[in-house]
XYZ file of C-alpha atoms in Angstrom:
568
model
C 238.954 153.410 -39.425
C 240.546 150.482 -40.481
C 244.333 150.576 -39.852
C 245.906 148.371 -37.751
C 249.429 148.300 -36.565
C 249.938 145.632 -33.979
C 247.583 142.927 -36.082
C 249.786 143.588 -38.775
C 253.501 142.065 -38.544
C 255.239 144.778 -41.144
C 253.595 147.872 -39.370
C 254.017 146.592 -35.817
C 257.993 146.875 -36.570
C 257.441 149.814 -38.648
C 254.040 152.151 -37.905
C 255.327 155.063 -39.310
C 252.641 155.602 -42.035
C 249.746 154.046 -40.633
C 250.458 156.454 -37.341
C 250.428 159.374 -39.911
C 247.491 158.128 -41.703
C 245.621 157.569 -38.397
C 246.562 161.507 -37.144
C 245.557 162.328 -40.382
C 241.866 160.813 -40.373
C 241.522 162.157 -36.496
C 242.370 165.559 -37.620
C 239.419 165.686 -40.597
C 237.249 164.107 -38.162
C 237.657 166.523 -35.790
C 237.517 169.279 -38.042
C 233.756 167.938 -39.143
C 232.927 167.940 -35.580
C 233.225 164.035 -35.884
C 234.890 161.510 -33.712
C 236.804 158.524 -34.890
C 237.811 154.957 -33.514
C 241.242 152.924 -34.679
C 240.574 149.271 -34.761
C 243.613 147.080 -33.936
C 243.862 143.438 -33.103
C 244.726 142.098 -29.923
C 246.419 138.786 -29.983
C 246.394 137.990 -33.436
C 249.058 139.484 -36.167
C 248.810 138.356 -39.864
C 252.080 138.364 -42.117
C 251.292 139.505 -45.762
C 253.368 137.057 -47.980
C 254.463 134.574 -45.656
C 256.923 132.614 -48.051
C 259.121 135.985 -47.722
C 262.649 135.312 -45.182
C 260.560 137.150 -42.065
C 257.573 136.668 -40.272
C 256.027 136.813 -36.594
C 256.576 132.907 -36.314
C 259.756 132.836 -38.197
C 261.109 135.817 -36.311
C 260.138 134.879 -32.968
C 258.450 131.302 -32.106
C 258.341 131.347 -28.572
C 256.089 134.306 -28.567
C 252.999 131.685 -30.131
C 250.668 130.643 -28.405
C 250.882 126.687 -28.290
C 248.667 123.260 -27.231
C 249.751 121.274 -24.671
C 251.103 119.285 -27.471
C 253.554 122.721 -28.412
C 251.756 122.642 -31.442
C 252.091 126.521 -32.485
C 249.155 128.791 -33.365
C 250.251 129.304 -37.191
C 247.630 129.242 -39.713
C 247.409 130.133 -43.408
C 244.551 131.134 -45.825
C 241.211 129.956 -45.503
C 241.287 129.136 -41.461
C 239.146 132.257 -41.188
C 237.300 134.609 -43.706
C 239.996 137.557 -42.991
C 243.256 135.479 -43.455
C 243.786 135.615 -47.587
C 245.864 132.892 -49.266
C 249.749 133.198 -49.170
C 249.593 134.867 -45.549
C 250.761 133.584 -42.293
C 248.162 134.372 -39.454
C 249.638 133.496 -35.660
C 248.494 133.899 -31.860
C 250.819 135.616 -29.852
C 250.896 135.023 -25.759
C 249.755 137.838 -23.836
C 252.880 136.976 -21.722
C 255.481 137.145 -24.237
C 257.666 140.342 -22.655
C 259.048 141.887 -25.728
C 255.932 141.115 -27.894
C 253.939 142.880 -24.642
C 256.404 145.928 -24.523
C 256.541 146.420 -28.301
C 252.585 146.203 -28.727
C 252.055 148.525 -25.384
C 254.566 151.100 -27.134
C 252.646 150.700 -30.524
C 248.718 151.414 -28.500
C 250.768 154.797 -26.934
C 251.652 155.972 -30.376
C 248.140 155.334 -31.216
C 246.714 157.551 -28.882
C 249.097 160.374 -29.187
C 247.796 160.439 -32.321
C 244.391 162.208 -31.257
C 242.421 159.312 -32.259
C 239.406 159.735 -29.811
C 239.368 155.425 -29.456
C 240.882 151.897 -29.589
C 238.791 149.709 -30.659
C 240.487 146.151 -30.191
C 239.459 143.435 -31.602
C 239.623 139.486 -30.991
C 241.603 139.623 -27.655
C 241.540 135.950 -27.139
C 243.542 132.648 -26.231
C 243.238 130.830 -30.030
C 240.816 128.060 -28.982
C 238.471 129.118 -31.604
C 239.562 127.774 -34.981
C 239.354 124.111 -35.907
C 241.083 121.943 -34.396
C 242.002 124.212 -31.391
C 238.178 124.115 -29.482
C 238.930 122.072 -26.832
C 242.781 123.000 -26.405
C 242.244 125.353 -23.406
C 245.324 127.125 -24.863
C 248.350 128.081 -24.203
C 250.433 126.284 -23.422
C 253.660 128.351 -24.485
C 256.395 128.633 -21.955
C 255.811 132.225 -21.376
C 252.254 131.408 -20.286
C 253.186 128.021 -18.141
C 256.137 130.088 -16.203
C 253.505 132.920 -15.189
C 250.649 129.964 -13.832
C 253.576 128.613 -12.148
C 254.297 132.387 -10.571
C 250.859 132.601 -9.588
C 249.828 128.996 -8.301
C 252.650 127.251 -7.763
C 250.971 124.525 -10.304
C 252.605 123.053 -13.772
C 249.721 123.468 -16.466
C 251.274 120.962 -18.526
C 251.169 118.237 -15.898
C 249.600 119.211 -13.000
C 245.764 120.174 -14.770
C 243.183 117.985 -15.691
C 242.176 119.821 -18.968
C 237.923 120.427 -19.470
C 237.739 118.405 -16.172
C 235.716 121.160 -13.482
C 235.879 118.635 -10.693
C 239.494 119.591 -10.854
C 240.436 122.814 -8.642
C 243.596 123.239 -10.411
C 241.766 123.504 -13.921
C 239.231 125.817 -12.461
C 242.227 127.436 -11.234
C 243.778 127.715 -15.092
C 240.185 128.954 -16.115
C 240.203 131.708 -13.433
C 243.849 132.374 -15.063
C 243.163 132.466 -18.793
C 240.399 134.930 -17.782
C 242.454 137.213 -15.727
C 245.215 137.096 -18.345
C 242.533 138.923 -20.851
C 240.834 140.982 -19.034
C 245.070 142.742 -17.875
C 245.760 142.582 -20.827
C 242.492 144.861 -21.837
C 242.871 147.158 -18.618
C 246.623 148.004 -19.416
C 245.781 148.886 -23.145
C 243.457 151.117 -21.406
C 245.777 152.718 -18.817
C 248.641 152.447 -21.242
C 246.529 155.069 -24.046
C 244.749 156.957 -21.102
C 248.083 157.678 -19.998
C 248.667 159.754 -23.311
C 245.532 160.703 -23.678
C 243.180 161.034 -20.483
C 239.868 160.880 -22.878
C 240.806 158.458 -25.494
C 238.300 155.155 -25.113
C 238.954 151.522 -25.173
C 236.388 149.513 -26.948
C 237.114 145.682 -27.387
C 235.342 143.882 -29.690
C 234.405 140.002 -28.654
C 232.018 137.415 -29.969
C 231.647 135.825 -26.707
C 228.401 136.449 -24.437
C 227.292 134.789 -21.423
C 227.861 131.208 -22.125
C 230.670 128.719 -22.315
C 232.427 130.317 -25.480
C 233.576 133.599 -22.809
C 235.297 131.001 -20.541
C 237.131 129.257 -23.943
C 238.693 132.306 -25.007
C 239.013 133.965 -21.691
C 237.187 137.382 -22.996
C 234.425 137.002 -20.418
C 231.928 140.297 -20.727
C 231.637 140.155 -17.201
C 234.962 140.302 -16.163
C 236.065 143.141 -18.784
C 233.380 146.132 -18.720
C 235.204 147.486 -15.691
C 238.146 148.011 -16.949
C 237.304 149.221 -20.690
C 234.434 152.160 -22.033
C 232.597 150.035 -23.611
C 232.345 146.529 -24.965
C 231.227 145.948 -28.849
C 229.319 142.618 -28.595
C 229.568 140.452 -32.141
C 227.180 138.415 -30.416
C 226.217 134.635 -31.444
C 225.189 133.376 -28.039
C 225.825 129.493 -28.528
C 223.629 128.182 -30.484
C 221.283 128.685 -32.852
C 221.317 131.397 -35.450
C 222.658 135.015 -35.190
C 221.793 136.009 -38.744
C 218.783 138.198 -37.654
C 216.641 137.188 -41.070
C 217.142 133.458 -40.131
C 216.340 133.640 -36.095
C 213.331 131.780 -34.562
C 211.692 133.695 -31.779
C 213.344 131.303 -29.295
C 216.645 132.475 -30.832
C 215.629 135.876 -30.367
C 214.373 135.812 -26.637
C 217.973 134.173 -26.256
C 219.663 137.253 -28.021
C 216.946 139.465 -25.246
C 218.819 137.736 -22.212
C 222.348 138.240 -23.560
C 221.802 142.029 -24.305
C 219.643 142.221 -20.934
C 222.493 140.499 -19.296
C 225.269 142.806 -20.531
C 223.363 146.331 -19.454
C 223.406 144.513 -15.738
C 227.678 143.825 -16.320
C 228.098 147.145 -17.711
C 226.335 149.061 -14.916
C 226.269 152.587 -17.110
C 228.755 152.115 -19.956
C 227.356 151.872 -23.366
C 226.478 148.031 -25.032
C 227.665 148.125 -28.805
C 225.752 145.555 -30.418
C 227.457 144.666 -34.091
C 225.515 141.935 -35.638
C 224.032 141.101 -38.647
C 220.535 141.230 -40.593
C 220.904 139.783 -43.901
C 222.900 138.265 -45.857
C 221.211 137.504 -49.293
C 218.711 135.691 -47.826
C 216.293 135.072 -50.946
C 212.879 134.401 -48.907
C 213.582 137.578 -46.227
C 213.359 141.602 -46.936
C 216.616 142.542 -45.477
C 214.460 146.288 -44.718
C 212.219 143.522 -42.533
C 215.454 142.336 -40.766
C 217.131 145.180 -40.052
C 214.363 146.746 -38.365
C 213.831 143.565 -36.629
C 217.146 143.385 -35.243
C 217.226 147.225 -34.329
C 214.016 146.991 -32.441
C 215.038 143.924 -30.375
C 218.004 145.716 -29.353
C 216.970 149.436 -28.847
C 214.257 147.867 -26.196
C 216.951 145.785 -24.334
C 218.940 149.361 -24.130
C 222.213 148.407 -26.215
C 223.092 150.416 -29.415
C 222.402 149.379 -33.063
C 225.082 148.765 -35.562
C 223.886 146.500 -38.623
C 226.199 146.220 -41.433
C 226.153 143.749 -44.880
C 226.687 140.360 -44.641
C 229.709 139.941 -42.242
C 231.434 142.999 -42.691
C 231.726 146.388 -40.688
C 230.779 148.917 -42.658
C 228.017 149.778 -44.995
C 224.930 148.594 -44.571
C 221.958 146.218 -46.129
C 219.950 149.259 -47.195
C 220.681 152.949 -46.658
C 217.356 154.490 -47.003
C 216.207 151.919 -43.866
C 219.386 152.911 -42.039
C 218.829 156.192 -42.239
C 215.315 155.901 -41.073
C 215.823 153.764 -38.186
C 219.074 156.430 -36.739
C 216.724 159.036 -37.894
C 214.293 157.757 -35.240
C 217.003 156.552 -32.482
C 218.031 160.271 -33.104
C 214.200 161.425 -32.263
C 213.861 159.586 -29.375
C 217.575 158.786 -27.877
C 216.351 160.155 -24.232
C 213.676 157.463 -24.035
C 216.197 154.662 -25.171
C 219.434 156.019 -23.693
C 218.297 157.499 -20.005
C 219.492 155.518 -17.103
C 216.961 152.510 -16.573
C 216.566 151.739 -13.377
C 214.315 149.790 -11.175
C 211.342 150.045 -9.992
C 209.768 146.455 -7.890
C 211.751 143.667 -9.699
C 212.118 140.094 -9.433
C 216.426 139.634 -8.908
C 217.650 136.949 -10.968
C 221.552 136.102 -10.145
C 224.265 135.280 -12.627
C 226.904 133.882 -10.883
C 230.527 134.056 -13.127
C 231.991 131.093 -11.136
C 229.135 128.911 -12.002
C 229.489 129.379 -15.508
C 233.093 129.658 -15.450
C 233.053 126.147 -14.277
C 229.197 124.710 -15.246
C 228.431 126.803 -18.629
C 226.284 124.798 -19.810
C 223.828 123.482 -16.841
C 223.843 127.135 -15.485
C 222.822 129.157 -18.835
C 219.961 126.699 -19.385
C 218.328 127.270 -15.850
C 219.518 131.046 -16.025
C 218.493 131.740 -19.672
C 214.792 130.048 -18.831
C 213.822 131.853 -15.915
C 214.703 135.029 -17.467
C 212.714 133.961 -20.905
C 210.277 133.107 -18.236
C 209.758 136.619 -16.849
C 209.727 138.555 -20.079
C 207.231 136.061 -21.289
C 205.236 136.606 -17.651
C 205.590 140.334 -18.048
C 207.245 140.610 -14.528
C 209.864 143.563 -13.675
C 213.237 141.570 -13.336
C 216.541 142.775 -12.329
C 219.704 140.707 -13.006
C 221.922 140.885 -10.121
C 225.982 140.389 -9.537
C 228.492 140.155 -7.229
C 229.291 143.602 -8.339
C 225.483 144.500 -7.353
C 224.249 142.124 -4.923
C 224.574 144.399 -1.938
C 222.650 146.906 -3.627
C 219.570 144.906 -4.789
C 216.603 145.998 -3.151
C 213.775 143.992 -4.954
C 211.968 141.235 -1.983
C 212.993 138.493 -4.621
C 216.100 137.140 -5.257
C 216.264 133.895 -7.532
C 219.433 131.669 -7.937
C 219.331 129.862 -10.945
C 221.844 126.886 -10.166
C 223.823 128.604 -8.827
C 226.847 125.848 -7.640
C 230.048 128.240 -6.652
C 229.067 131.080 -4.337
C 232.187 132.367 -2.167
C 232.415 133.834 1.158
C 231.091 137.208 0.417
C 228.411 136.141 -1.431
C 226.655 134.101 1.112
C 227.301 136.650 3.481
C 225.647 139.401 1.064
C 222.696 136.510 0.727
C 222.241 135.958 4.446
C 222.060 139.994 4.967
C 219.423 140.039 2.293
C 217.016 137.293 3.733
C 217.828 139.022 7.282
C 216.237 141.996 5.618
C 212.912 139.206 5.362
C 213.802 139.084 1.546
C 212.911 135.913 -0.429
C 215.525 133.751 -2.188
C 214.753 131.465 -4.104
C 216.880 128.519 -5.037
C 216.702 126.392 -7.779
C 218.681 123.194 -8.808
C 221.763 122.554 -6.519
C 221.970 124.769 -3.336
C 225.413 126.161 -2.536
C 224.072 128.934 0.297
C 225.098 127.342 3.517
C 221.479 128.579 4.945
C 219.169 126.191 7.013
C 215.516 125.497 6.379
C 213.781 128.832 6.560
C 210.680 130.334 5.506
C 212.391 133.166 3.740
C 214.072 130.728 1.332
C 212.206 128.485 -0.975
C 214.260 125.561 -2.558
C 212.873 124.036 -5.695
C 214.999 120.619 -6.327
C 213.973 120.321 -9.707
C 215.156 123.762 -11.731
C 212.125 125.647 -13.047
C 214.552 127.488 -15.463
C 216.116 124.310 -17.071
C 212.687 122.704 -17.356
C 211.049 125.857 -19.099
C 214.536 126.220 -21.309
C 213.811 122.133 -22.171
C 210.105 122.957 -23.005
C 211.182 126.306 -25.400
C 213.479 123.788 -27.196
C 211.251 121.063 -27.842
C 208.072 122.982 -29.031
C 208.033 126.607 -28.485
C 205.257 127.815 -29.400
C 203.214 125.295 -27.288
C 205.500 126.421 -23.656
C 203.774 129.362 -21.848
C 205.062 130.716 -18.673
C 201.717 128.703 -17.101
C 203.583 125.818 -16.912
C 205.853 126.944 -14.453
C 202.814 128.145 -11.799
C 204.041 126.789 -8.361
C 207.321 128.611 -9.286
C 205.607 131.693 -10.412
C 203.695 131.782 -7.557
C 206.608 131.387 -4.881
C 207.896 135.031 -6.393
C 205.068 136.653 -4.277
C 205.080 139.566 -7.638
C 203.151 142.551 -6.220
C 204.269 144.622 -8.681
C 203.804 148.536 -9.496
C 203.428 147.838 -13.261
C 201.362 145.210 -14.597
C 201.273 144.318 -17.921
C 198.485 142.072 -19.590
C 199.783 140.326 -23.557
C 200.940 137.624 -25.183
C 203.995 135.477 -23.911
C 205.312 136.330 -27.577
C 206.035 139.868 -26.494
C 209.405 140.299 -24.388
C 208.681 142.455 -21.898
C 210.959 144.636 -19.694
C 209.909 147.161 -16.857
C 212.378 150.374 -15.315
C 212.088 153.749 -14.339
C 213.101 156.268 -16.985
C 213.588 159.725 -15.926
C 211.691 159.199 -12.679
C 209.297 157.579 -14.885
C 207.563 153.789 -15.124
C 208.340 152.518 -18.955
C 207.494 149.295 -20.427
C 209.577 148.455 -23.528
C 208.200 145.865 -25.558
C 209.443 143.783 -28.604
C 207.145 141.601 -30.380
C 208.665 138.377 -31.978
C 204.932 136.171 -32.412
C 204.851 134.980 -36.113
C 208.238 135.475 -37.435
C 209.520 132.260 -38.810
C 213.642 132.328 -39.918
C 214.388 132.454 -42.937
C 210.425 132.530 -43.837
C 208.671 135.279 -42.378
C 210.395 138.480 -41.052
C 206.930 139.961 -40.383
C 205.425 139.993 -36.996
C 201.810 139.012 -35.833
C 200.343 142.327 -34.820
C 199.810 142.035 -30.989
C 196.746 143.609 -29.584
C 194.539 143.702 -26.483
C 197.792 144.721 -24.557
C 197.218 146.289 -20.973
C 199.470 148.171 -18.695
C 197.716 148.647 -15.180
C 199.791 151.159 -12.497
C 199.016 150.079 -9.231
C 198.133 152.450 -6.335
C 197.672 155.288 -9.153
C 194.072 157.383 -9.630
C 195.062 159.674 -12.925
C 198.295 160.406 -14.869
C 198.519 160.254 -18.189
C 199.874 157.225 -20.615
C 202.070 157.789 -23.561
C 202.664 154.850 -26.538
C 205.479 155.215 -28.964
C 205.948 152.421 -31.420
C 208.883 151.173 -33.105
C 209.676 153.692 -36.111
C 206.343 155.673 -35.151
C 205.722 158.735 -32.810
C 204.374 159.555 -29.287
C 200.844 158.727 -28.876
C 198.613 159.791 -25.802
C 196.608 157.576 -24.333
C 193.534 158.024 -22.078
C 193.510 155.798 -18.781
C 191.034 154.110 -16.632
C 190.832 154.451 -13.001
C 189.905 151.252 -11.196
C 190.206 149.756 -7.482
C 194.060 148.481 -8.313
C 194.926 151.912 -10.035
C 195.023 153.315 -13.538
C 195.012 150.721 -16.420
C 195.649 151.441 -20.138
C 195.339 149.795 -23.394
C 197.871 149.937 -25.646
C 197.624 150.301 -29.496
C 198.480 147.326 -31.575
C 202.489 146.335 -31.215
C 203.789 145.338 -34.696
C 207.724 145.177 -34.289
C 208.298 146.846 -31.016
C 206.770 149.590 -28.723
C 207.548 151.790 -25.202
C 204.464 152.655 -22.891
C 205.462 155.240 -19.949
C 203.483 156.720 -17.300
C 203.527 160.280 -15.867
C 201.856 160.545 -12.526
């Protein structure tokens, strides 16, 4: 439900109605054996009428958020698609005491409401409109006196803004993202505190690359302390619009997703993007399955809706069918995945924090590189590093590694595990067989080659690298680089989930080239039997055969998407 009182200047002085309206909705929702979700924003609060004698910014200035230049974050209609003409939309610091207290007081009214969640949305530092990209805002007093608390440094004077040789600005990036991800965990405590199972759901554009750092909502740093994360997810470039996506814009959208189910370790991925959005040339049925199967095989949730809005959707009937089948098959989708013989590849939030760009490429390749190679890969954490257990461990560029984590990586190679390194080494370790350096990063070359002709780049081209994995894996998989592949136990289980992007040209062709001649192989095995369940269809059996490396099966054509499991 729609109702938001902190966004919204007139209701975060007076929520009166909207809290009665929101107990109202969570009692019929109840009562239909439903649960329901508030949305709210975080940081942003809109004035209706702003030529009336009080607003946010009229009423209380220092609370904005500001550029170094004290420039306030004030904007009117048309800055964004939400904002309508005649209103005042501002940016409020997180550190602002009497904003924080006020907006705190408002989230605990929420949830003694009985509203079962908070869903919050936008909780950023305003570096996202025009103009303000490049700001690293704010620069508000509030904000400058609690760097000052913290560091001992003056933001204004004493940072060298975008500049990541500079410790003090990687210091005010390791700020900006801690100031977030509090503010998240005490909107959390503060409604848990009311109500024990009430869930906190924040809703942020940002993925894995630079934009997280920008706004300070970094994925990585906030599933911890929230339920679940609701990703409107663009990743950088190229084009989120499912109907107008290129396969190399979908394998992209494969990492991000892929990436996110490693941060959340357990807690559900809400995926809200977009199909179609009168696209002429494209079936929007075509795209919203297309977009569902990508992400029901990378393990996140579906939510599609028209155009860039919410609710509703593109096409009912095809809604229907699609949760219809999720419904059917949830178990397969939604178990815990977990691994079975897989390659580690390590995303490291200080390098990105402080090298986006250079780090995603090498990062984003070699993982495009292994679902196009059909390998079992695992992406590994600080969080998780202790706990990986696969022989290979790959470091894509990985620049900033602290004390902890070499010590975790010297433990590992101890254990006569690979790592390998690629671009810049920051491990500390001497020459040693167990750790293969390659100078020249595999994953940035392979990312260059997917840019400049994709459908020419096969995983071939990176062989020496390929081959320095040592992958003796328990599930082999025989297809076309066009299929993203990604291997885990299920229920005890070996599953291969598979989505098929060959042929689909954006804003051309939303129909896939059928992919056939597809062979799973389980080593070590001498019977079992295979099941195939396609995208949309049901659970086929399938007959194996037994050979010297163990029991190989082919696989039915894959149109959009398929699973393969194995039960010894």
């Amino acid at each position: 439900v729609d109702n938001d009182i902190p966004g919204r200047y007139e209701s975060f002085l007076n929520p009166e109605e909207k809290l009665k309206a929101i107990r109202a909705v969570a009692e019929k929702a109840h009562a239909a054996g439903n649960r329901a979700f508030v949305y709210i924003a975080g940081t942003e609060c809109i004035t209706a009428n702003a030529d009336t004698a009080h607003t946010l910014a009229k009423d209380h200035p220092d609370w904005l958020q500001r550029k170094i230049t004290g420039e306030p974050a004030v904007f009117g209609g048309g800055a964004a698609f939400w904002i309508r003409k005649g209103d005042e939309d501002v940016w409020v610091s997180p550190y602002a005491p009497e904003w924080r207290k006020t907006y705190m007081e408002r989230v605990r009214q929420i949830a003694a409401t009985g509203i079962d969640g908070i869903y919050v949305d936008i909780p950023y530092w305003m570096t996202h409109f025009d103009g303000w990209e490049d700001t690293w805002a704010s620069f508000d007093d509030y904000t400058v006196a609690a760097f000052k608390k913290q560091t001992g440094l003056d933001a204004r004077k004493e940072v060298r803004l975008g500049d990541v040789s500079d410790p003090n600005f990687r210091k005010w990036v390791d700020f900006r993202i801690q100031t977030i991800t509090g503010f998240m965990q005490e909107i959390d405590r503060t409604a848990k505190s009311v109500n024990p199972e009430i869930k906190t759901i924040p809703e942020i554009y940002p993925g894995i690359e630079e934009e997280a750092v920008r706004v300070g909502s970094d994925v990585y740093s906030l599933y911890p302390v929230v339920d679940a994360i609701a990703h409107e997810y663009e990743f950088g470039e190229g084009d989120h619009m499912a109907s107008s996506r290129t396969p190399l814009d979908w394998f992209r959208y494969q990492v991000g997703m892929h990436s996110f189910r490693a941060f959340a370790q357990g807690k559900a991925t809400w995926i809200l993007n977009y199909s179609w959005d009168g696209d002429k040339k494209v079936d929007a049925r075509q795209a919203m399955m297309n977009l569902a199967a990508s992400e029901i095989m990378a393990g996140a949730n579906f939510w599609d809706a028209p155009g860039h809005s919410m609710a509703g959707s593109n096409d009912l009937p095809t809604r229907k069918k699609i949760f219809s089948w999720i419904k059917t098959h949830e178990e397969t989708f939604y178990r815990p995945r977990t691994a079975i013989d897989p390659i580690g590849v390590y995303f490291s939030p200080e390098t990105r924090n402080y090298n986006a760009n250079e780090f995603i490429a090498s990062y984003r390749g070699i993982l495009i590189l292994l679902m196009q190679k059909h390998l079992e890969f695992q992406i590994v954490t600080p969080r998780t590093l202790s706990e990986f257990r696969g022989s290979t461990l790959i470091l894509p560029d990985v620049r900033f590694i602290s004390d902890s984590e070499k010590s975790s990586l010297r433990t590992y190679v101890g254990g006569n595990k690979v790592l390998v390194v690629t671009g810049e080494d920051a491990t500390g370790m001497g020459n040693t067989a167990n750790v293969i350096r390659f100078s020249k990063c595999p994953g940035k070359d392979y990312s260059a080659a997917l840019q400049k002709d994709f459908d020419a780049s096969t995983p071939e081209r990176e062989h020496e690298f390929l081959k320095s994995l040592k992958a003796e894996t328990a599930v082999r998989v025989a297809g076309s680089p066009m299929l993203a592949t990604s291997i885990a136990g299920v229920n005890g289980k070996p599953h291969v989930f598979f989505a098929n992007f060959a042929g689909l040209r954006g804003g051309v062709n939303p129909i896939q080239t059928s992919q056939t001649g597809v062979q799973v192989t389980i080593s070590g095995a001498t019977n079992g039997r295979g099941f195939f369940l396609p995208f949309l269809g049901d659970v086929q059996p399938l007959e194996g055969n037994v050979r010297a490396g163990g029991v190989t099966y082919n696989l039915p054509a894959i149109e959009k998407g398929a699973v393969f499991w194995y039960e010894p």
